[in-house]
Protein backbone atom coordinates (compact mmCIF):
# COMPACT_ATOMS: atom_id res chain seq x y z
CA UNK A 1 0.00 0.00 0.00
CA UNK A 2 1.33 3.40 -0.97
CA UNK A 3 0.53 5.44 2.10
CA UNK A 4 1.17 9.16 2.02
CA UNK A 5 2.51 10.26 5.41
CA UNK A 6 1.29 13.70 6.49
CA UNK A 7 3.73 14.94 9.16
CA UNK A 8 3.45 18.53 7.98
CA UNK A 9 0.50 19.21 5.77
CA UNK A 10 0.85 21.39 2.69
CA UNK A 11 -1.28 24.51 2.43
CA UNK A 12 -4.69 23.92 0.87
CA UNK A 13 -8.22 22.77 1.54
CA UNK A 14 -8.75 19.25 2.92
CA UNK A 15 -12.25 17.77 2.58
CA UNK A 16 -12.47 15.34 5.49
CA UNK A 17 -15.25 12.75 5.88
CA UNK A 18 -16.19 12.00 9.51
CA UNK A 19 -18.27 9.21 11.13
CA UNK A 20 -22.07 9.09 10.73
CA UNK A 21 -22.59 7.69 14.21
CA UNK A 22 -19.83 5.29 15.22
CA UNK A 23 -16.67 7.18 16.15
CA UNK A 24 -14.63 4.10 15.29
CA UNK A 25 -15.29 4.88 11.62
CA UNK A 26 -12.91 7.85 11.55
CA UNK A 27 -10.05 6.95 9.20
CA UNK A 28 -6.41 7.08 10.32
CA UNK A 29 -5.75 9.69 7.67
CA UNK A 30 -8.72 11.86 8.75
CA UNK A 31 -7.55 11.77 12.39
CA UNK A 32 -3.98 12.65 11.41
CA UNK A 33 -5.16 15.46 9.14
CA UNK A 34 -7.49 17.00 11.73
CA UNK A 35 -4.58 16.97 14.20
CA UNK A 36 -2.32 18.61 11.60
CA UNK A 37 -4.45 21.42 10.12
CA UNK A 38 -4.35 25.04 11.28
CA UNK A 39 -8.13 25.43 11.10
CA UNK A 40 -11.30 23.41 10.58
CA UNK A 41 -14.32 24.84 8.79
CA UNK A 42 -17.47 23.20 10.15
CA UNK A 43 -21.24 23.49 10.35
CA UNK A 44 -21.57 23.45 14.13
CA UNK A 45 -18.60 24.13 16.39
CA UNK A 46 -20.14 22.15 19.28
CA UNK A 47 -20.58 19.00 17.16
CA UNK A 48 -17.14 19.24 15.57
CA UNK A 49 -15.58 20.33 18.87
CA UNK A 50 -16.61 16.99 20.40
CA UNK A 51 -14.97 15.04 17.55
CA UNK A 52 -11.78 17.12 17.73
CA UNK A 53 -11.62 16.64 21.49
CA UNK A 54 -12.01 12.86 21.03
CA UNK A 55 -9.08 12.93 18.57
CA UNK A 56 -6.90 15.18 20.73
CA UNK A 57 -6.89 17.78 17.92
CA UNK A 58 -6.84 21.50 18.71
CA UNK A 59 -7.20 23.49 15.47
CA UNK A 60 -9.13 26.74 15.32
CA UNK A 61 -12.77 26.24 14.24
CA UNK A 62 -14.54 28.47 11.71
CA UNK A 63 -18.29 28.13 11.20
CA UNK A 64 -19.11 27.64 7.54
CA UNK A 65 -22.30 27.39 5.50
CA UNK A 66 -22.40 27.69 1.69
CA UNK A 67 -25.48 29.93 1.94
CA UNK A 68 -24.15 32.39 4.52
CA UNK A 69 -22.55 35.61 3.31
CA UNK A 70 -19.16 35.26 1.62
CA UNK A 71 -17.05 36.48 4.57
CA UNK A 72 -16.42 33.08 6.15
CA UNK A 73 -15.62 31.66 2.69
CA UNK A 74 -13.13 34.48 2.08
CA UNK A 75 -11.49 33.89 5.47
CA UNK A 76 -11.19 30.13 4.85
CA UNK A 77 -9.83 30.54 1.31
CA UNK A 78 -7.39 33.25 2.44
CA UNK A 79 -6.07 30.95 5.14
CA UNK A 80 -5.90 27.95 2.78
CA UNK A 81 -3.45 29.78 0.51
CA UNK A 82 -0.84 29.67 3.29
CA UNK A 83 -1.91 26.88 5.67
CA UNK A 84 -3.74 23.55 5.74
CA UNK A 85 -7.48 24.02 6.37
CA UNK A 86 -9.99 21.18 6.72
CA UNK A 87 -13.68 21.21 5.87
CA UNK A 88 -15.89 18.78 7.81
CA UNK A 89 -19.65 18.49 8.18
CA UNK A 90 -21.58 17.41 11.28
CA UNK A 91 -21.41 13.83 10.05
CA UNK A 92 -20.38 11.94 6.92
CA UNK A 93 -18.89 13.33 3.75
CA UNK A 94 -18.88 17.11 3.26
CA UNK A 95 -20.71 18.40 0.14
CA UNK A 96 -23.09 15.39 0.11
CA UNK A 97 -26.35 17.14 1.13
CA UNK A 98 -24.02 19.33 3.18
CA UNK A 99 -22.09 22.59 2.72
CA UNK A 100 -18.86 22.82 0.74
CA UNK A 101 -19.64 22.90 -2.97
CA UNK A 102 -19.12 26.67 -3.29
CA UNK A 103 -15.98 26.56 -1.16
CA UNK A 104 -14.42 23.82 -3.32
CA UNK A 105 -15.44 25.53 -6.55
CA UNK A 106 -13.86 28.83 -5.48
CA UNK A 107 -10.75 27.12 -4.13
CA UNK A 108 -10.25 25.44 -7.51
CA UNK A 109 -10.84 28.70 -9.37
CA UNK A 110 -8.13 30.34 -7.26
CA UNK A 111 -5.63 27.52 -7.77
CA UNK A 112 -5.75 26.43 -4.11
CA UNK A 113 -4.90 22.72 -3.71
CA UNK A 114 -7.96 20.64 -2.80
CA UNK A 115 -7.52 17.17 -1.28
CA UNK A 116 -10.44 14.88 -0.46
CA UNK A 117 -10.15 12.27 2.30
CA UNK A 118 -12.81 9.60 1.72
CA UNK A 119 -14.86 8.08 4.51
CA UNK A 120 -18.44 7.35 5.58
CA UNK A 121 -21.48 8.61 3.71
CA UNK A 122 -24.94 7.44 4.79
CA UNK A 123 -26.27 6.80 1.27
CA UNK A 124 -23.37 4.49 0.41
CA UNK A 125 -23.66 2.63 3.73
CA UNK A 126 -27.39 2.12 3.07
CA UNK A 127 -26.75 0.85 -0.47
CA UNK A 128 -24.33 -1.77 0.82
CA UNK A 129 -26.91 -3.01 3.38
CA UNK A 130 -30.23 -3.07 1.59
CA UNK A 131 -29.71 -5.81 -1.00
CA UNK A 132 -31.04 -3.63 -3.83
CA UNK A 133 -29.16 -3.34 -7.14
CA UNK A 134 -26.07 -1.16 -6.85
CA UNK A 135 -24.73 -1.28 -10.41
CA UNK A 136 -26.59 1.98 -11.13
CA UNK A 137 -27.91 4.33 -8.48
CA UNK A 138 -29.09 7.91 -8.35
CA UNK A 139 -28.53 9.98 -5.24
CA UNK A 140 -31.55 12.27 -5.10
CA UNK A 141 -30.97 14.08 -1.78
CA UNK A 142 -34.06 14.96 0.29
CA UNK A 143 -37.53 14.72 -1.29
CA UNK A 144 -39.48 18.00 -1.13
CA UNK A 145 -41.55 18.46 2.03
CA UNK A 146 -44.76 19.55 0.24
CA UNK A 147 -46.97 16.81 -1.20
CA UNK A 148 -47.33 18.28 -4.71
CA UNK A 149 -43.62 18.95 -5.17
CA UNK A 150 -42.83 15.50 -3.74
CA UNK A 151 -45.00 13.62 -6.22
CA UNK A 152 -43.64 15.76 -9.07
CA UNK A 153 -40.09 14.87 -8.01
CA UNK A 154 -40.99 11.16 -7.94
CA UNK A 155 -42.63 11.37 -11.34
CA UNK A 156 -39.44 12.92 -12.73
CA UNK A 157 -37.43 9.96 -11.37
CA UNK A 158 -39.90 7.25 -12.36
CA UNK A 159 -38.38 6.33 -15.71
CA UNK A 160 -34.81 5.96 -14.38
CA UNK A 161 -33.55 2.38 -14.36
CA UNK A 162 -31.49 2.68 -11.20
CA UNK A 163 -31.86 2.37 -7.45
CA UNK A 164 -32.92 5.74 -6.04
CA UNK A 165 -31.29 6.96 -2.83
CA UNK A 166 -33.04 9.60 -0.69
CA UNK A 167 -32.17 11.18 2.63
CA UNK A 168 -35.25 11.30 4.83
CA UNK A 169 -36.46 12.45 8.23
CA UNK A 170 -38.59 10.51 10.73
CA UNK A 171 -41.61 12.85 10.65
CA UNK A 172 -41.83 12.71 6.84
CA UNK A 173 -41.05 9.03 6.24
CA UNK A 174 -44.63 7.71 6.09
CA UNK A 175 -45.78 10.49 3.71
CA UNK A 176 -42.82 9.73 1.42
CA UNK A 177 -43.54 5.99 1.46
CA UNK A 178 -47.19 6.68 0.60
CA UNK A 179 -46.13 8.91 -2.28
CA UNK A 180 -43.72 6.20 -3.52
CA UNK A 181 -46.51 3.62 -3.33
CA UNK A 182 -48.61 5.83 -5.60
CA UNK A 183 -45.98 7.24 -7.94
CA UNK A 184 -43.52 4.32 -8.22
CA UNK A 185 -45.77 1.29 -7.63
CA UNK A 186 -44.37 -2.23 -7.49
CA UNK A 187 -40.82 -1.29 -6.46
CA UNK A 188 -38.69 -2.93 -3.78
CA UNK A 189 -38.08 -0.38 -1.04
CA UNK A 190 -35.67 -0.23 1.91
CA UNK A 191 -35.54 2.00 4.97
CA UNK A 192 -32.06 2.17 6.54
CA UNK A 193 -32.13 3.87 9.93
CA UNK A 194 -29.54 4.88 12.52
CA UNK A 195 -26.69 3.43 10.45
CA UNK A 196 -23.53 2.47 12.34
CA UNK A 197 -25.31 3.27 15.65
CA UNK A 198 -26.66 1.10 18.45
CA UNK A 199 -30.19 0.83 17.04
CA UNK A 200 -29.23 0.38 13.39
CA UNK A 201 -32.06 -1.10 11.33
CA UNK A 202 -32.55 -1.92 7.66
CA UNK A 203 -36.11 -2.94 6.80
CA UNK A 204 -37.18 -3.98 3.30
CA UNK A 205 -40.53 -4.53 1.62
CA UNK A 206 -43.06 -2.74 -0.56
CA UNK A 207 -43.70 0.96 0.05
CA UNK A 208 -47.21 0.10 1.32
CA UNK A 209 -45.88 -2.50 3.81
CA UNK A 210 -43.23 -0.13 5.10
CA UNK A 211 -45.70 2.77 5.36
CA UNK A 212 -47.97 0.56 7.48
CA UNK A 213 -45.07 -0.51 9.71
CA UNK A 214 -43.83 3.05 10.32
CA UNK A 215 -47.36 4.42 10.79
CA UNK A 216 -47.67 1.95 13.66
CA UNK A 217 -44.06 2.44 14.85
CA UNK A 218 -43.09 6.10 14.27
CA UNK A 219 -39.40 6.06 13.36
CA UNK A 220 -36.74 7.82 15.40
CA UNK A 221 -33.32 8.94 14.27
CA UNK A 222 -31.69 9.38 10.88
CA UNK A 223 -32.97 7.65 7.77
CA UNK A 224 -31.95 6.72 4.24
CA UNK A 225 -34.79 5.65 1.96
CA UNK A 226 -33.97 3.46 -1.05
CA UNK A 227 -36.23 2.58 -3.98
CA UNK A 228 -35.22 -0.24 -6.30
CA UNK A 229 -35.33 0.17 -10.09
CA UNK A 230 -38.40 -0.70 -12.16
CA UNK A 231 -38.52 -4.41 -13.06
CA UNK A 232 -36.06 -5.19 -15.88
CA UNK A 233 -37.97 -5.43 -19.17
CA UNK A 234 -40.95 -5.65 -16.83
CA UNK A 235 -44.35 -6.62 -18.14
CA UNK A 236 -46.39 -3.68 -19.35
CA UNK A 237 -48.60 -2.38 -16.54
CA UNK A 238 -52.08 -3.92 -16.47
CA UNK A 239 -55.31 -1.90 -16.62
CA UNK A 240 -55.50 -1.52 -12.84
CA UNK A 241 -51.91 -0.36 -12.68
CA UNK A 242 -52.49 2.13 -15.51
CA UNK A 243 -55.44 3.59 -13.62
CA UNK A 244 -53.27 3.97 -10.50
CA UNK A 245 -50.49 5.67 -12.47
CA UNK A 246 -52.87 8.05 -14.25
CA UNK A 247 -54.70 8.93 -11.04
CA UNK A 248 -51.40 9.66 -9.27
CA UNK A 249 -50.13 11.75 -12.19
CA UNK A 250 -53.42 13.72 -12.37
CA UNK A 251 -52.97 14.86 -8.77
CA UNK A 252 -50.50 17.41 -10.11
CA UNK A 253 -51.15 17.66 -13.83
CA UNK A 254 -53.91 17.95 -16.40
CA UNK A 255 -55.22 14.76 -18.02
CA UNK A 256 -53.24 15.37 -21.21
CA UNK A 257 -49.97 15.92 -19.35
CA UNK A 258 -50.60 12.94 -17.09
CA UNK A 259 -51.26 10.73 -20.13
CA UNK A 260 -48.06 11.99 -21.75
CA UNK A 261 -45.96 11.25 -18.68
CA UNK A 262 -47.32 7.74 -18.16
CA UNK A 263 -46.96 7.01 -21.90
CA UNK A 264 -43.32 8.10 -21.85
CA UNK A 265 -42.52 6.15 -18.70
CA UNK A 266 -43.98 2.88 -19.95
CA UNK A 267 -43.79 3.17 -23.73
CA UNK A 268 -47.60 3.14 -24.07
CA UNK A 269 -49.96 4.85 -26.48
CA UNK A 270 -50.58 8.46 -25.37
CA UNK A 271 -53.96 8.80 -27.10
CA UNK A 272 -55.40 5.71 -25.43
CA UNK A 273 -54.09 6.86 -22.07
CA UNK A 274 -55.58 10.32 -22.58
CA UNK A 275 -59.00 8.80 -23.29
CA UNK A 276 -58.71 6.70 -20.14
CA UNK A 277 -57.53 9.71 -18.10
CA UNK A 278 -60.66 11.64 -19.18
CA UNK A 279 -62.84 8.68 -18.19
CA UNK A 280 -61.20 8.53 -14.75
CA UNK A 281 -61.63 12.28 -14.36
CA UNK A 282 -65.31 12.05 -15.24
CA UNK A 283 -66.07 9.43 -12.59
N1 LIG B 1 -23.03 14.40 4.45
C1 LIG B 1 -23.79 13.36 5.05
C2 LIG B 1 -23.37 12.00 4.43
O1 LIG B 1 -22.34 11.95 3.77
O2 LIG B 1 -24.06 11.02 4.64
C3 LIG B 1 -25.28 13.59 4.96
C4 LIG B 1 -25.73 14.87 5.57
S1 LIG B 1 -27.43 15.15 5.46
C5 LIG B 1 -27.58 16.80 6.04
C6 LIG B 1 -28.09 14.30 6.83
C7 LIG B 1 -28.95 13.12 6.41
O3 LIG B 1 -28.12 12.00 6.10
C8 LIG B 1 -29.88 12.63 7.49
O4 LIG B 1 -31.08 13.39 7.51
C9 LIG B 1 -30.13 11.20 7.06
O5 LIG B 1 -31.07 11.17 6.00
C10 LIG B 1 -28.75 10.82 6.50
N2 LIG B 1 -27.93 10.20 7.57
C11 LIG B 1 -26.87 10.72 8.19
N3 LIG B 1 -26.39 9.86 9.10
C12 LIG B 1 -27.18 8.78 9.07
C13 LIG B 1 -27.21 7.54 9.78
N4 LIG B 1 -26.35 7.27 10.71
N5 LIG B 1 -28.18 6.65 9.45
C14 LIG B 1 -29.07 6.91 8.47
N6 LIG B 1 -29.09 8.06 7.78
C15 LIG B 1 -28.16 8.99 8.08
Coordinates of C-alpha atoms and ligand atoms in Angstrom, one line a residue:
X1 CA 0.0 0.0 0.0
X2 CA 1.3 3.4 -1.0
X3 CA 0.5 5.4 2.1
X4 CA 1.2 9.2 2.0
X5 CA 2.5 10.3 5.4
X6 CA 1.3 13.7 6.5
X7 CA 3.7 14.9 9.2
X8 CA 3.5 18.5 8.0
X9 CA 0.5 19.2 5.8
X10 CA 0.8 21.4 2.7
X11 CA -1.3 24.5 2.4
X12 CA -4.7 23.9 0.9
X13 CA -8.2 22.8 1.5
X14 CA -8.8 19.3 2.9
X15 CA -12.2 17.8 2.6
X16 CA -12.5 15.3 5.5
X17 CA -15.3 12.7 5.9
X18 CA -16.2 12.0 9.5
X19 CA -18.3 9.2 11.1
X20 CA -22.1 9.1 10.7
X21 CA -22.6 7.7 14.2
X22 CA -19.8 5.3 15.2
X23 CA -16.7 7.2 16.2
X24 CA -14.6 4.1 15.3
X25 CA -15.3 4.9 11.6
X26 CA -12.9 7.9 11.6
X27 CA -10.0 7.0 9.2
X28 CA -6.4 7.1 10.3
X29 CA -5.8 9.7 7.7
X30 CA -8.7 11.9 8.7
X31 CA -7.6 11.8 12.4
X32 CA -4.0 12.7 11.4
X33 CA -5.2 15.5 9.1
X34 CA -7.5 17.0 11.7
X35 CA -4.6 17.0 14.2
X36 CA -2.3 18.6 11.6
X37 CA -4.5 21.4 10.1
X38 CA -4.4 25.0 11.3
X39 CA -8.1 25.4 11.1
X40 CA -11.3 23.4 10.6
X41 CA -14.3 24.8 8.8
X42 CA -17.5 23.2 10.2
X43 CA -21.2 23.5 10.3
X44 CA -21.6 23.4 14.1
X45 CA -18.6 24.1 16.4
X46 CA -20.1 22.2 19.3
X47 CA -20.6 19.0 17.2
X48 CA -17.1 19.2 15.6
X49 CA -15.6 20.3 18.9
X50 CA -16.6 17.0 20.4
X51 CA -15.0 15.0 17.6
X52 CA -11.8 17.1 17.7
X53 CA -11.6 16.6 21.5
X54 CA -12.0 12.9 21.0
X55 CA -9.1 12.9 18.6
X56 CA -6.9 15.2 20.7
X57 CA -6.9 17.8 17.9
X58 CA -6.8 21.5 18.7
X59 CA -7.2 23.5 15.5
X60 CA -9.1 26.7 15.3
X61 CA -12.8 26.2 14.2
X62 CA -14.5 28.5 11.7
X63 CA -18.3 28.1 11.2
X64 CA -19.1 27.6 7.5
X65 CA -22.3 27.4 5.5
X66 CA -22.4 27.7 1.7
X67 CA -25.5 29.9 1.9
X68 CA -24.1 32.4 4.5
X69 CA -22.5 35.6 3.3
X70 CA -19.2 35.3 1.6
X71 CA -17.0 36.5 4.6
X72 CA -16.4 33.1 6.1
X73 CA -15.6 31.7 2.7
X74 CA -13.1 34.5 2.1
X75 CA -11.5 33.9 5.5
X76 CA -11.2 30.1 4.8
X77 CA -9.8 30.5 1.3
X78 CA -7.4 33.3 2.4
X79 CA -6.1 30.9 5.1
X80 CA -5.9 28.0 2.8
X81 CA -3.5 29.8 0.5
X82 CA -0.8 29.7 3.3
X83 CA -1.9 26.9 5.7
X84 CA -3.7 23.6 5.7
X85 CA -7.5 24.0 6.4
X86 CA -10.0 21.2 6.7
X87 CA -13.7 21.2 5.9
X88 CA -15.9 18.8 7.8
X89 CA -19.7 18.5 8.2
X90 CA -21.6 17.4 11.3
X91 CA -21.4 13.8 10.1
X92 CA -20.4 11.9 6.9
X93 CA -18.9 13.3 3.7
X94 CA -18.9 17.1 3.3
X95 CA -20.7 18.4 0.1
X96 CA -23.1 15.4 0.1
X97 CA -26.3 17.1 1.1
X98 CA -24.0 19.3 3.2
X99 CA -22.1 22.6 2.7
X100 CA -18.9 22.8 0.7
X101 CA -19.6 22.9 -3.0
X102 CA -19.1 26.7 -3.3
X103 CA -16.0 26.6 -1.2
X104 CA -14.4 23.8 -3.3
X105 CA -15.4 25.5 -6.6
X106 CA -13.9 28.8 -5.5
X107 CA -10.7 27.1 -4.1
X108 CA -10.2 25.4 -7.5
X109 CA -10.8 28.7 -9.4
X110 CA -8.1 30.3 -7.3
X111 CA -5.6 27.5 -7.8
X112 CA -5.8 26.4 -4.1
X113 CA -4.9 22.7 -3.7
X114 CA -8.0 20.6 -2.8
X115 CA -7.5 17.2 -1.3
X116 CA -10.4 14.9 -0.5
X117 CA -10.1 12.3 2.3
X118 CA -12.8 9.6 1.7
X119 CA -14.9 8.1 4.5
X120 CA -18.4 7.3 5.6
X121 CA -21.5 8.6 3.7
X122 CA -24.9 7.4 4.8
X123 CA -26.3 6.8 1.3
X124 CA -23.4 4.5 0.4
X125 CA -23.7 2.6 3.7
X126 CA -27.4 2.1 3.1
X127 CA -26.7 0.8 -0.5
X128 CA -24.3 -1.8 0.8
X129 CA -26.9 -3.0 3.4
X130 CA -30.2 -3.1 1.6
X131 CA -29.7 -5.8 -1.0
X132 CA -31.0 -3.6 -3.8
X133 CA -29.2 -3.3 -7.1
X134 CA -26.1 -1.2 -6.8
X135 CA -24.7 -1.3 -10.4
X136 CA -26.6 2.0 -11.1
X137 CA -27.9 4.3 -8.5
X138 CA -29.1 7.9 -8.4
X139 CA -28.5 10.0 -5.2
X140 CA -31.6 12.3 -5.1
X141 CA -31.0 14.1 -1.8
X142 CA -34.1 15.0 0.3
X143 CA -37.5 14.7 -1.3
X144 CA -39.5 18.0 -1.1
X145 CA -41.6 18.5 2.0
X146 CA -44.8 19.6 0.2
X147 CA -47.0 16.8 -1.2
X148 CA -47.3 18.3 -4.7
X149 CA -43.6 18.9 -5.2
X150 CA -42.8 15.5 -3.7
X151 CA -45.0 13.6 -6.2
X152 CA -43.6 15.8 -9.1
X153 CA -40.1 14.9 -8.0
X154 CA -41.0 11.2 -7.9
X155 CA -42.6 11.4 -11.3
X156 CA -39.4 12.9 -12.7
X157 CA -37.4 10.0 -11.4
X158 CA -39.9 7.3 -12.4
X159 CA -38.4 6.3 -15.7
X160 CA -34.8 6.0 -14.4
X161 CA -33.5 2.4 -14.4
X162 CA -31.5 2.7 -11.2
X163 CA -31.9 2.4 -7.4
X164 CA -32.9 5.7 -6.0
X165 CA -31.3 7.0 -2.8
X166 CA -33.0 9.6 -0.7
X167 CA -32.2 11.2 2.6
X168 CA -35.3 11.3 4.8
X169 CA -36.5 12.5 8.2
X170 CA -38.6 10.5 10.7
X171 CA -41.6 12.9 10.6
X172 CA -41.8 12.7 6.8
X173 CA -41.1 9.0 6.2
X174 CA -44.6 7.7 6.1
X175 CA -45.8 10.5 3.7
X176 CA -42.8 9.7 1.4
X177 CA -43.5 6.0 1.5
X178 CA -47.2 6.7 0.6
X179 CA -46.1 8.9 -2.3
X180 CA -43.7 6.2 -3.5
X181 CA -46.5 3.6 -3.3
X182 CA -48.6 5.8 -5.6
X183 CA -46.0 7.2 -7.9
X184 CA -43.5 4.3 -8.2
X185 CA -45.8 1.3 -7.6
X186 CA -44.4 -2.2 -7.5
X187 CA -40.8 -1.3 -6.5
X188 CA -38.7 -2.9 -3.8
X189 CA -38.1 -0.4 -1.0
X190 CA -35.7 -0.2 1.9
X191 CA -35.5 2.0 5.0
X192 CA -32.1 2.2 6.5
X193 CA -32.1 3.9 9.9
X194 CA -29.5 4.9 12.5
X195 CA -26.7 3.4 10.4
X196 CA -23.5 2.5 12.3
X197 CA -25.3 3.3 15.6
X198 CA -26.7 1.1 18.5
X199 CA -30.2 0.8 17.0
X200 CA -29.2 0.4 13.4
X201 CA -32.1 -1.1 11.3
X202 CA -32.6 -1.9 7.7
X203 CA -36.1 -2.9 6.8
X204 CA -37.2 -4.0 3.3
X205 CA -40.5 -4.5 1.6
X206 CA -43.1 -2.7 -0.6
X207 CA -43.7 1.0 0.1
X208 CA -47.2 0.1 1.3
X209 CA -45.9 -2.5 3.8
X210 CA -43.2 -0.1 5.1
X211 CA -45.7 2.8 5.4
X212 CA -48.0 0.6 7.5
X213 CA -45.1 -0.5 9.7
X214 CA -43.8 3.0 10.3
X215 CA -47.4 4.4 10.8
X216 CA -47.7 1.9 13.7
X217 CA -44.1 2.4 14.9
X218 CA -43.1 6.1 14.3
X219 CA -39.4 6.1 13.4
X220 CA -36.7 7.8 15.4
X221 CA -33.3 8.9 14.3
X222 CA -31.7 9.4 10.9
X223 CA -33.0 7.7 7.8
X224 CA -31.9 6.7 4.2
X225 CA -34.8 5.6 2.0
X226 CA -34.0 3.5 -1.0
X227 CA -36.2 2.6 -4.0
X228 CA -35.2 -0.2 -6.3
X229 CA -35.3 0.2 -10.1
X230 CA -38.4 -0.7 -12.2
X231 CA -38.5 -4.4 -13.1
X232 CA -36.1 -5.2 -15.9
X233 CA -38.0 -5.4 -19.2
X234 CA -41.0 -5.7 -16.8
X235 CA -44.3 -6.6 -18.1
X236 CA -46.4 -3.7 -19.4
X237 CA -48.6 -2.4 -16.5
X238 CA -52.1 -3.9 -16.5
X239 CA -55.3 -1.9 -16.6
X240 CA -55.5 -1.5 -12.8
X241 CA -51.9 -0.4 -12.7
X242 CA -52.5 2.1 -15.5
X243 CA -55.4 3.6 -13.6
X244 CA -53.3 4.0 -10.5
X245 CA -50.5 5.7 -12.5
X246 CA -52.9 8.0 -14.3
X247 CA -54.7 8.9 -11.0
X248 CA -51.4 9.7 -9.3
X249 CA -50.1 11.8 -12.2
X250 CA -53.4 13.7 -12.4
X251 CA -53.0 14.9 -8.8
X252 CA -50.5 17.4 -10.1
X253 CA -51.1 17.7 -13.8
X254 CA -53.9 18.0 -16.4
X255 CA -55.2 14.8 -18.0
X256 CA -53.2 15.4 -21.2
X257 CA -50.0 15.9 -19.3
X258 CA -50.6 12.9 -17.1
X259 CA -51.3 10.7 -20.1
X260 CA -48.1 12.0 -21.7
X261 CA -46.0 11.2 -18.7
X262 CA -47.3 7.7 -18.2
X263 CA -47.0 7.0 -21.9
X264 CA -43.3 8.1 -21.8
X265 CA -42.5 6.1 -18.7
X266 CA -44.0 2.9 -19.9
X267 CA -43.8 3.2 -23.7
X268 CA -47.6 3.1 -24.1
X269 CA -50.0 4.9 -26.5
X270 CA -50.6 8.5 -25.4
X271 CA -54.0 8.8 -27.1
X272 CA -55.4 5.7 -25.4
X273 CA -54.1 6.9 -22.1
X274 CA -55.6 10.3 -22.6
X275 CA -59.0 8.8 -23.3
X276 CA -58.7 6.7 -20.1
X277 CA -57.5 9.7 -18.1
X278 CA -60.7 11.6 -19.2
X279 CA -62.8 8.7 -18.2
X280 CA -61.2 8.5 -14.8
X281 CA -61.6 12.3 -14.4
X282 CA -65.3 12.1 -15.2
X283 CA -66.1 9.4 -12.6
Ligands
LIG1 N1 -23.0 14.4 4.4 C1 -23.8 13.4 5.1 C2 -23.4 12.0 4.4 O1 -22.3 12.0 3.8 O2 -24.1 11.0 4.6 C3 -25.3 13.6 5.0 C4 -25.7 14.9 5.6 S1 -27.4 15.1 5.5 C5 -27.6 16.8 6.0 C6 -28.1 14.3 6.8 C7 -28.9 13.1 6.4 O3 -28.1 12.0 6.1 C8 -29.9 12.6 7.5 O4 -31.1 13.4 7.5 C9 -30.1 11.2 7.1 O5 -31.1 11.2 6.0 C10 -28.7 10.8 6.5 N2 -27.9 10.2 7.6 C11 -26.9 10.7 8.2 N3 -26.4 9.9 9.1 C12 -27.2 8.8 9.1 C13 -27.2 7.5 9.8 N4 -26.3 7.3 10.7 N5 -28.2 6.6 9.4 C14 -29.1 6.9 8.5 N6 -29.1 8.1 7.8 C15 -28.2 9.0 8.1

